[in-house]
Amino acid sequence: MLKAKPHESKAGRFVPPPKLPPPTPVVDLSDAEMRLAQDLLFFAYRDFTNVADKVLEELDLGRAHHRALHFIGRNPGITVSGLLAILRITKQSLARVLNALVDQGFVSQAPGFEDRRLRLLTLTDKGQALEQRLFDAQCTKIAQAYRESGPQAVQGFRNVMRAMMDKGARAYMDGTGSAEDA
Amino acid sequence: MLKAKPHESKAGRFVPPPKLPPPTPVVDLSDAEMRLAQDLLFFAYRDFTNVADKVLEELDLGRAHHRALHFIGRNPGITVSGLLAILRITKQSLARVLNALVDQGFVSQAPGFEDRRLRLLTLTDKGQALEQRLFDAQCTKIAQAYRESGPQAVQGFRNVMRAMMDKGARAYMDGTGSAEDA
DNA sequence: CGTTTTAAGTCAATATTGCTGACCTATTTC
DNA sequence: GAAATAGGTCAGCAATATTGACTTAAAACG
């Protein structure tokens, strides 16, 4: 459908332009489902991350900082390598956000006990407070979505999302604690 | 950037192990669900977009180009303003990708019939072919995830994802769903 | 012991994708 | 004719990602 005209209020007539091709073809039901899924993932992810972004904006932090905070909070004592394996970004990309978080007192680093090359990452109290605040914002969103959809839908959502993840991510979710591979 | 311990090197080999705080606290069941949802959204979205990114890389296009192709394909004759309203980016950000797509013959522009200020956007044959190729890649992923999860889970997934979207996105979905556009 | 590997930090350069603000043109509407 | 609208463009900036090369410290190996 052409929703390209948000306000043709006065004139009000919609004249279709000459010879538009049909929308991307939907050959069968499963094809329609796929198209739907694309839209769902785009909009839902955007609007989900949006609520945290608003909080981050006040503090001049970005989404990358949030991700680091989240995974450090969930895995206290994680190493830089471990975090890299989860996030799958380069060391340099992580260093930028990590240094900012350490400088601003959100994250602290401690050398490993047995292996002193390691830098064990933890959230400071300040970091935990911020992470909690970001979590609360997204929590509201998730809770509302879950309430709207019902518990059965939630289980389905979880199954599909998990099935969309690759092997390494599933292994991490299974609590092996290691994001073994890419 | 070791600022945790300025001069520890001679303090001895047996540094007390850093006291690790507990993971971000999970106070009740729904809290655990929320934490899970955060992880699910991050990993699933990343791995879903990944399959298209691999195709785009060959052509030196980015995710932003894919999004434009997708929504133009789904809404032939959409205006620049309409596309901006869906993507919620600035005119300048869109112009960059749109000009690239037009220059490379993936998208064509035609002046509106009724209102000649409008530029109605459509995919060329070449653009449709590319969009189809990107769709196929993500299709494989979705189909596999849906197969793994079962039809009931799929319905739940859809409900939750939709509930996560804000009002504007839901309105778009309602006007563009597979029910209407063919 | 010395060599090699590993964990991490760093520097320089580049690309993508978003942003703001300011302006300009063509066209429609009042 | 003036104002509003659709669109385009320029210049600059910011966040996040990339690659490649290099350094340091500590562990592992032989």
Tab-separated table of C-alpha atoms (C1' of nucleotides) in Angstrom:
chain	number	residue	atom	x	y	z
A	1	MET	CA	0.000	0.000	0.000
A	2	LEU	CA	1.041	3.454	-0.695
A	3	LYS	CA	1.284	5.265	2.565
A	4	ALA	CA	3.549	7.771	1.029
A	5	LYS	CA	1.349	10.718	1.618
A	6	PRO	CA	0.855	11.486	5.242
A	7	HIS	CA	-1.204	14.569	4.760
A	8	GLU	CA	-2.922	15.149	1.507
A	9	SER	CA	-5.557	16.599	3.763
A	10	LYS	CA	-6.897	19.339	1.601
A	11	ALA	CA	-6.890	17.934	-1.869
A	12	GLY	CA	-7.624	14.482	-0.551
A	13	ARG	CA	-7.511	12.732	-3.880
A	14	PHE	CA	-5.002	10.040	-4.464
A	15	VAL	CA	-4.054	9.501	-8.040
A	16	PRO	CA	-1.693	6.593	-8.463
A	17	PRO	CA	1.273	7.431	-10.612
A	18	PRO	CA	1.582	5.656	-13.951
A	19	LYS	CA	2.732	2.031	-14.020
A	20	LEU	CA	4.175	1.187	-10.670
A	21	PRO	CA	5.528	-2.316	-10.421
A	22	PRO	CA	3.847	-4.584	-7.886
A	23	PRO	CA	5.344	-4.831	-4.411
A	24	THR	CA	8.053	-7.396	-3.919
A	25	PRO	CA	6.170	-10.533	-4.828
A	26	VAL	CA	4.721	-12.793	-2.179
A	27	VAL	CA	4.457	-16.169	-3.771
A	28	ASP	CA	3.052	-18.152	-0.913
A	29	LEU	CA	2.215	-18.035	2.725
A	30	SER	CA	5.660	-18.770	3.989
A	31	ASP	CA	7.038	-16.032	1.809
A	32	ALA	CA	4.650	-13.575	3.416
A	33	GLU	CA	5.783	-14.789	6.810
A	34	MET	CA	9.354	-14.122	5.892
A	35	ARG	CA	8.623	-10.594	4.763
A	36	LEU	CA	6.739	-10.031	7.965
A	37	ALA	CA	9.621	-11.346	10.016
A	38	GLN	CA	12.021	-8.911	8.377
A	39	ASP	CA	9.834	-5.986	9.314
A	40	LEU	CA	9.245	-7.288	12.817
A	41	LEU	CA	12.922	-7.665	13.540
A	42	PHE	CA	13.777	-4.239	12.238
A	43	PHE	CA	11.069	-2.316	14.065
A	44	ALA	CA	11.125	-4.279	17.301
A	45	TYR	CA	14.881	-4.091	17.649
A	46	ARG	CA	14.936	-0.412	16.834
A	47	ASP	CA	12.224	0.483	19.307
A	48	PHE	CA	13.696	-1.776	21.970
A	49	THR	CA	17.160	-0.248	21.814
A	50	ASN	CA	15.624	3.187	21.579
A	51	VAL	CA	14.469	3.262	25.168
A	52	ALA	CA	18.002	2.663	26.438
A	53	ASP	CA	19.500	5.077	23.948
A	54	LYS	CA	17.478	7.872	25.451
A	55	VAL	CA	19.075	7.293	28.843
A	56	LEU	CA	22.527	6.932	27.344
A	57	GLU	CA	22.194	10.201	25.525
A	58	GLU	CA	22.103	12.156	28.780
A	59	LEU	CA	25.423	10.664	29.778
A	60	ASP	CA	27.071	11.005	26.394
A	61	LEU	CA	27.432	7.291	26.067
A	62	GLY	CA	26.452	5.113	23.154
A	63	ARG	CA	24.940	1.760	22.509
A	64	ALA	CA	28.351	0.161	22.452
A	65	HIS	CA	28.931	1.297	26.017
A	66	HIS	CA	25.641	-0.228	27.034
A	67	ARG	CA	26.550	-3.568	25.517
A	68	ALA	CA	29.844	-3.628	27.380
A	69	LEU	CA	28.162	-2.694	30.644
A	70	HIS	CA	25.540	-5.349	30.129
A	71	PHE	CA	27.902	-8.212	29.449
A	72	ILE	CA	30.365	-7.221	32.136
A	73	GLY	CA	27.522	-7.001	34.606
A	74	ARG	CA	26.296	-10.407	33.623
A	75	ASN	CA	29.781	-11.896	33.685
A	76	PRO	CA	31.779	-10.273	36.460
A	77	GLY	CA	35.459	-10.967	36.100
A	78	ILE	CA	35.219	-11.505	32.373
A	79	THR	CA	38.425	-10.857	30.471
A	80	VAL	CA	38.873	-8.537	27.547
A	81	SER	CA	39.191	-11.563	25.295
A	82	GLY	CA	36.001	-13.013	26.672
A	83	LEU	CA	34.139	-9.821	26.016
A	84	LEU	CA	35.534	-9.651	22.498
A	85	ALA	CA	34.294	-13.171	21.833
A	86	ILE	CA	30.783	-12.260	22.914
A	87	LEU	CA	30.545	-8.950	21.125
A	88	ARG	CA	32.519	-10.014	18.059
A	89	ILE	CA	34.073	-6.676	17.468
A	90	THR	CA	37.734	-5.843	17.176
A	91	LYS	CA	40.012	-5.155	20.092
A	92	GLN	CA	40.334	-1.566	18.981
A	93	SER	CA	36.610	-0.994	18.864
A	94	LEU	CA	36.210	-2.421	22.325
A	95	ALA	CA	39.174	-0.492	23.692
A	96	ARG	CA	37.529	2.771	22.823
A	97	VAL	CA	34.388	2.138	24.807
A	98	LEU	CA	36.130	0.229	27.585
A	99	ASN	CA	38.631	2.984	28.229
A	100	ALA	CA	35.815	5.478	28.407
A	101	LEU	CA	33.941	3.329	30.904
A	102	VAL	CA	37.036	2.840	33.052
A	103	ASP	CA	37.946	6.518	32.904
A	104	GLN	CA	34.482	7.505	34.020
A	105	GLY	CA	34.459	4.987	36.830
A	106	PHE	CA	31.817	2.618	35.517
A	107	VAL	CA	34.138	-0.354	35.114
A	108	SER	CA	37.172	-1.469	37.075
A	109	GLN	CA	39.970	-3.740	36.002
A	110	ALA	CA	41.915	-6.106	38.208
A	111	PRO	CA	44.776	-8.379	37.219
A	112	GLY	CA	44.040	-12.076	37.259
A	113	PHE	CA	45.251	-14.088	40.233
A	114	GLU	CA	46.724	-17.119	38.542
A	115	ASP	CA	47.403	-15.411	35.251
A	116	ARG	CA	48.410	-11.857	35.813
A	117	ARG	CA	48.202	-10.990	32.142
A	118	LEU	CA	44.443	-11.005	32.411
A	119	ARG	CA	42.420	-7.922	33.183
A	120	LEU	CA	39.313	-9.029	34.981
A	121	LEU	CA	36.505	-6.621	34.287
A	122	THR	CA	33.823	-5.760	36.804
A	123	LEU	CA	31.245	-3.055	37.225
A	124	THR	CA	31.853	-0.519	39.946
A	125	ASP	CA	28.928	0.499	42.110
A	126	LYS	CA	28.462	3.425	39.792
A	127	GLY	CA	28.541	1.056	36.838
A	128	GLN	CA	26.008	-1.253	38.417
A	129	ALA	CA	23.745	1.678	39.096
A	130	LEU	CA	23.891	2.797	35.502
A	131	GLU	CA	23.387	-0.678	34.161
A	132	GLN	CA	20.386	-1.069	36.431
A	133	ARG	CA	18.948	2.155	35.167
A	134	LEU	CA	19.351	1.087	31.561
A	135	PHE	CA	17.911	-2.292	32.392
A	136	ASP	CA	14.890	-0.755	34.063
A	137	ALA	CA	14.119	1.252	30.965
A	138	GLN	CA	14.198	-1.782	28.716
A	139	CYS	CA	12.462	-3.810	31.378
A	140	THR	CA	9.424	-1.615	31.157
A	141	LYS	CA	9.309	-2.159	27.441
A	142	ILE	CA	9.720	-5.919	27.661
A	143	ALA	CA	7.245	-6.276	30.502
A	144	GLN	CA	4.650	-4.355	28.548
A	145	ALA	CA	5.254	-6.424	25.446
A	146	TYR	CA	5.079	-9.665	27.419
A	147	ARG	CA	1.925	-8.598	29.160
A	148	GLU	CA	0.314	-7.711	25.860
A	149	SER	CA	1.245	-11.009	24.313
A	150	GLY	CA	0.670	-13.540	27.053
A	151	PRO	CA	2.965	-16.204	28.517
A	152	GLN	CA	2.522	-18.647	25.699
A	153	ALA	CA	3.643	-16.088	23.165
A	154	VAL	CA	6.653	-15.345	25.305
A	155	GLN	CA	7.774	-18.941	25.154
A	156	GLY	CA	7.385	-18.911	21.388
A	157	PHE	CA	9.302	-15.681	21.130
A	158	ARG	CA	12.146	-17.178	23.112
A	159	ASN	CA	12.247	-20.301	20.981
A	160	VAL	CA	12.339	-18.428	17.705
A	161	MET	CA	14.901	-15.907	18.861
A	162	ARG	CA	17.146	-18.615	20.146
A	163	ALA	CA	16.784	-20.538	16.913
A	164	MET	CA	17.882	-17.452	15.034
A	165	MET	CA	21.167	-17.328	16.909
A	166	ASP	CA	24.251	-19.070	15.660
A	167	LYS	CA	26.083	-21.807	17.487
A	168	GLY	CA	28.459	-19.616	19.443
A	169	ALA	CA	25.702	-17.401	20.752
A	170	ARG	CA	23.614	-20.399	21.767
A	171	ALA	CA	26.552	-21.837	23.643
A	172	TYR	CA	26.905	-18.574	25.511
A	173	MET	CA	23.222	-18.530	26.344
A	174	ASP	CA	23.440	-22.077	27.625
A	175	GLY	CA	25.589	-20.712	30.362
A	176	THR	CA	28.849	-22.265	29.378
A	177	GLY	CA	30.110	-18.796	30.139
A	178	SER	CA	32.386	-18.914	27.166
A	179	ALA	CA	31.395	-17.525	23.867
A	180	GLU	CA	33.363	-20.262	22.261
A	181	ASP	CA	33.960	-19.144	18.714
A	182	ALA	CA	32.558	-16.729	16.306
B	1	MET	CA	45.487	1.416	30.356
B	2	LEU	CA	46.006	-0.120	33.719
B	3	LYS	CA	44.747	2.315	36.260
B	4	ALA	CA	43.530	-0.177	38.755
B	5	LYS	CA	46.913	-0.610	40.384
B	6	PRO	CA	49.656	1.921	39.716
B	7	HIS	CA	52.550	0.151	41.450
B	8	GLU	CA	51.746	-3.350	42.372
B	9	SER	CA	54.483	-5.134	40.535
B	10	LYS	CA	56.721	-5.550	43.585
B	11	ALA	CA	53.978	-6.031	46.103
B	12	GLY	CA	54.386	-9.756	45.785
B	13	ARG	CA	53.297	-12.638	43.716
B	14	PHE	CA	50.291	-13.449	45.798
B	15	VAL	CA	47.894	-10.665	45.225
B	16	PRO	CA	44.598	-11.470	46.842
B	17	PRO	CA	42.162	-12.412	44.170
B	18	PRO	CA	39.842	-9.588	43.325
B	19	LYS	CA	36.532	-9.924	45.031
B	20	LEU	CA	34.065	-10.386	42.265
B	21	PRO	CA	30.656	-8.947	42.822
B	22	PRO	CA	27.736	-11.211	42.030
B	23	PRO	CA	26.273	-11.016	38.561
B	24	THR	CA	23.680	-8.348	37.996
B	25	PRO	CA	21.069	-9.385	40.528
B	26	VAL	CA	18.046	-11.366	39.494
B	27	VAL	CA	15.421	-10.685	42.079
B	28	ASP	CA	12.619	-12.746	40.709
B	29	LEU	CA	11.502	-14.812	37.811
B	30	SER	CA	10.351	-11.971	35.645
B	31	ASP	CA	13.675	-10.255	36.196
B	32	ALA	CA	15.433	-13.309	34.817
B	33	GLU	CA	13.102	-13.227	31.861
B	34	MET	CA	14.019	-9.657	31.173
B	35	ARG	CA	17.714	-10.380	31.253
B	36	LEU	CA	17.141	-13.266	28.902
B	37	ALA	CA	15.163	-11.089	26.541
B	38	GLN	CA	17.981	-8.569	26.336
B	39	ASP	CA	20.424	-11.270	25.297
B	40	LEU	CA	17.996	-12.822	22.861
B	41	LEU	CA	17.351	-9.570	21.075
B	42	PHE	CA	21.004	-8.733	20.783
B	43	PHE	CA	22.191	-12.080	19.484
B	44	ALA	CA	19.228	-12.871	17.275
B	45	TYR	CA	19.262	-9.482	15.596
B	46	ARG	CA	22.984	-9.588	15.093
B	47	ASP	CA	22.982	-13.035	13.558
B	48	PHE	CA	19.941	-12.276	11.449
B	49	THR	CA	21.387	-9.156	9.894
B	50	ASN	CA	24.701	-10.887	9.494
B	51	VAL	CA	23.523	-13.157	6.714
B	52	ALA	CA	22.485	-10.210	4.570
B	53	ASP	CA	25.595	-8.239	5.417
B	54	LYS	CA	27.718	-10.954	3.893
B	55	VAL	CA	25.959	-10.522	0.565
B	56	LEU	CA	26.110	-6.751	0.765
B	57	GLU	CA	29.817	-6.829	1.380
B	58	GLU	CA	30.491	-8.227	-2.069
B	59	LEU	CA	28.699	-5.289	-3.621
B	60	ASP	CA	30.194	-2.647	-1.363
B	61	LEU	CA	26.826	-1.765	0.032
B	62	GLY	CA	25.811	-1.475	3.655
B	63	ARG	CA	22.904	-2.298	5.863
B	64	ALA	CA	21.395	1.116	5.253
B	65	HIS	CA	21.208	0.341	1.535
B	66	HIS	CA	19.457	-2.911	2.314
B	67	ARG	CA	16.865	-1.181	4.448
B	68	ALA	CA	16.108	1.306	1.680
B	69	LEU	CA	15.852	-1.473	-0.910
B	70	HIS	CA	13.583	-3.454	1.357
B	71	PHE	CA	11.105	-0.688	2.077
B	72	ILE	CA	11.057	0.619	-1.469
B	73	GLY	CA	10.421	-2.895	-2.701
B	74	ARG	CA	7.592	-3.318	-0.273
B	75	ASN	CA	6.138	0.101	-1.050
B	76	PRO	CA	6.642	0.872	-4.726
B	77	GLY	CA	6.061	4.510	-5.461
B	78	ILE	CA	6.896	5.588	-1.937
B	79	THR	CA	8.123	9.140	-1.634
B	80	VAL	CA	11.321	10.289	-0.001
B	81	SER	CA	9.282	11.655	2.876
B	82	GLY	CA	7.476	8.378	3.285
B	83	LEU	CA	10.717	6.485	3.420
B	84	LEU	CA	12.100	8.935	5.952
B	85	ALA	CA	9.051	8.400	8.134
B	86	ILE	CA	9.589	4.645	8.120
B	87	LEU	CA	13.324	4.655	8.669
B	88	ARG	CA	13.345	7.646	11.008
B	89	ILE	CA	16.651	8.974	9.848
B	90	THR	CA	17.481	12.390	8.495
B	91	LYS	CA	17.089	13.440	4.917
B	92	GLN	CA	20.836	13.730	4.594
B	93	SER	CA	21.464	10.210	5.842
B	94	LEU	CA	18.924	8.825	3.440
B	95	ALA	CA	20.180	10.924	0.554
B	96	ARG	CA	23.599	9.317	0.813
B	97	VAL	CA	22.334	5.772	0.399
B	98	LEU	CA	19.545	6.689	-1.973
B	99	ASN	CA	21.845	8.511	-4.351
B	100	ALA	CA	24.170	5.533	-4.344
B	101	LEU	CA	21.303	3.183	-5.156
B	102	VAL	CA	20.039	5.425	-7.957
B	103	ASP	CA	23.529	5.910	-9.366
B	104	GLN	CA	24.104	2.195	-9.465
B	105	GLY	CA	20.757	1.523	-11.080
B	106	PHE	CA	19.034	-0.262	-8.206
B	107	VAL	CA	16.369	2.390	-7.670
B	108	SER	CA	14.592	4.703	-10.084
B	109	GLN	CA	12.812	7.940	-9.368
B	110	ALA	CA	9.788	9.298	-11.179
B	111	PRO	CA	8.027	12.587	-10.581
B	112	GLY	CA	4.571	12.300	-9.112
B	113	PHE	CA	1.629	12.647	-11.448
B	114	GLU	CA	-0.674	14.663	-9.265
B	115	ASP	CA	2.060	16.481	-7.375
B	116	ARG	CA	5.153	16.929	-9.451
B	117	ARG	CA	7.304	17.825	-6.473
B	118	LEU	CA	7.236	14.189	-5.374
B	119	ARG	CA	9.865	11.673	-6.348
B	120	LEU	CA	8.237	8.274	-6.449
B	121	LEU	CA	10.762	5.584	-5.702
B	122	THR	CA	10.710	2.148	-7.240
B	123	LEU	CA	13.135	-0.703	-7.603
B	124	THR	CA	14.535	-1.338	-11.038
B	125	ASP	CA	14.776	-4.913	-12.252
B	126	LYS	CA	18.332	-4.906	-11.038
B	127	GLY	CA	17.178	-3.586	-7.687
B	128	GLN	CA	14.499	-6.215	-7.410
B	129	ALA	CA	17.020	-8.911	-8.197
B	130	LEU	CA	19.348	-7.710	-5.471
B	131	GLU	CA	16.576	-7.345	-2.957
B	132	GLN	CA	15.457	-10.860	-3.772
B	133	ARG	CA	18.941	-12.161	-3.237
B	134	LEU	CA	19.197	-10.473	0.142
B	135	PHE	CA	15.774	-11.717	1.039
B	136	ASP	CA	16.670	-15.263	0.111
B	137	ALA	CA	19.647	-15.200	2.430
B	138	GLN	CA	17.593	-14.040	5.372
B	139	CYS	CA	14.782	-16.341	4.312
B	140	THR	CA	16.958	-19.356	4.844
B	141	LYS	CA	17.728	-18.173	8.333
B	142	ILE	CA	14.127	-17.434	9.225
B	143	ALA	CA	12.835	-20.646	7.715
B	144	GLN	CA	15.327	-22.656	9.708
B	145	ALA	CA	14.456	-20.830	12.900
B	146	TYR	CA	10.738	-21.263	12.280
B	147	ARG	CA	11.161	-24.930	11.506
B	148	GLU	CA	13.140	-25.461	14.675
B	149	SER	CA	10.551	-23.690	16.778
B	150	GLY	CA	7.244	-24.844	15.390
B	151	PRO	CA	4.245	-22.855	14.161
B	152	GLN	CA	2.912	-22.082	17.607
B	153	ALA	CA	6.182	-20.485	18.608
B	154	VAL	CA	6.105	-18.438	15.422
B	155	GLN	CA	2.777	-16.929	16.364
B	156	GLY	CA	4.115	-16.069	19.783
B	157	PHE	CA	7.215	-14.550	18.282
B	158	ARG	CA	5.112	-12.349	16.060
B	159	ASN	CA	2.935	-11.204	18.919
B	160	VAL	CA	5.829	-10.258	21.145
B	161	MET	CA	7.757	-8.525	18.406
B	162	ARG	CA	4.767	-6.513	17.407
B	163	ALA	CA	4.097	-5.586	21.003
B	164	MET	CA	7.648	-4.299	21.239
B	165	MET	CA	7.083	-1.840	18.410
B	166	ASP	CA	5.890	1.674	19.024
B	167	LYS	CA	2.660	3.106	17.704
B	168	GLY	CA	4.048	4.434	14.453
B	169	ALA	CA	5.644	1.148	13.517
B	170	ARG	CA	2.482	-0.771	14.330
B	171	ALA	CA	0.479	1.565	12.158
B	172	TYR	CA	2.878	0.945	9.314
B	173	MET	CA	2.626	-2.809	9.772
B	174	ASP	CA	-1.151	-2.625	9.772
B	175	GLY	CA	-1.168	-0.823	6.463
B	176	THR	CA	1.437	-2.910	4.767
B	177	GLY	CA	0.741	-6.398	5.970
B	178	SER	CA	0.486	-9.274	3.578
B	179	ALA	CA	-3.289	-9.114	3.866
B	180	GLU	CA	-3.531	-5.825	2.075
B	181	ASP	CA	-0.844	-5.558	-0.436
B	182	ALA	CA	-1.565	-8.054	-3.081
C	1	DC	C1'	67.507	-20.710	30.966
C	2	DG	C1'	65.758	-18.679	26.425
C	3	DT	C1'	62.146	-18.819	22.941
C	4	DT	C1'	57.546	-18.586	21.738
C	5	DT	C1'	52.866	-17.759	22.627
C	6	DT	C1'	49.273	-15.310	24.707
C	7	DA	C1'	46.585	-11.188	26.722
C	8	DA	C1'	46.266	-6.783	26.403
C	9	DG	C1'	47.185	-1.950	25.050
C	10	DT	C1'	48.208	1.279	21.432
C	11	DC	C1'	48.774	4.070	16.992
C	12	DA	C1'	47.380	5.420	12.443
C	13	DA	C1'	44.268	5.284	8.894
C	14	DT	C1'	39.708	4.327	6.837
C	15	DA	C1'	34.532	3.289	6.141
C	16	DT	C1'	29.702	3.417	7.360
C	17	DT	C1'	25.995	5.544	9.166
C	18	DG	C1'	24.039	8.588	11.759
C	19	DC	C1'	23.569	13.843	13.185
C	20	DT	C1'	22.960	19.421	12.756
C	21	DG	C1'	22.420	23.639	10.371
C	22	DA	C1'	22.146	26.280	6.547
C	23	DC	C1'	20.617	27.058	2.015
C	24	DC	C1'	18.592	26.326	-2.631
C	25	DT	C1'	14.981	25.022	-6.215
C	26	DA	C1'	10.603	23.644	-7.883
C	27	DT	C1'	5.937	23.298	-7.043
C	28	DT	C1'	1.649	23.575	-4.725
C	29	DT	C1'	-1.484	26.011	-1.825
C	30	DC	C1'	-3.552	29.962	0.221
D	1	DG	C1'	2.041	37.112	-5.097
D	2	DA	C1'	3.377	34.989	-0.619
D	3	DA	C1'	3.847	31.014	2.078
D	4	DA	C1'	4.235	26.266	2.696
D	5	DT	C1'	5.869	21.862	1.098
D	6	DA	C1'	8.936	18.178	-1.204
D	7	DG	C1'	13.179	17.535	-2.209
D	8	DG	C1'	18.231	18.290	-2.912
D	9	DT	C1'	22.736	19.761	-1.446
D	10	DC	C1'	26.882	21.444	1.113
D	11	DA	C1'	30.001	21.464	5.050
D	12	DG	C1'	31.136	19.562	9.167
D	13	DC	C1'	30.851	16.442	13.111
D	14	DA	C1'	30.229	12.043	16.013
D	15	DA	C1'	29.812	7.118	16.990
D	16	DT	C1'	31.068	2.752	15.768
D	17	DA	C1'	33.108	-0.354	13.205
D	18	DT	C1'	37.300	-2.013	10.335
D	19	DT	C1'	42.641	-3.392	9.203
D	20	DG	C1'	47.500	-3.661	10.050
D	21	DA	C1'	51.532	-3.033	12.639
D	22	DC	C1'	53.738	-2.575	16.881
D	23	DT	C1'	54.738	-2.847	22.109
D	24	DT	C1'	54.650	-4.757	26.757
D	25	DA	C1'	54.017	-8.118	30.222
D	26	DA	C1'	53.377	-12.571	31.623
D	27	DA	C1'	52.883	-17.425	30.873
D	28	DA	C1'	54.115	-21.709	28.591
D	29	DC	C1'	57.273	-24.546	26.506
D	30	DG	C1'	61.393	-27.149	25.580
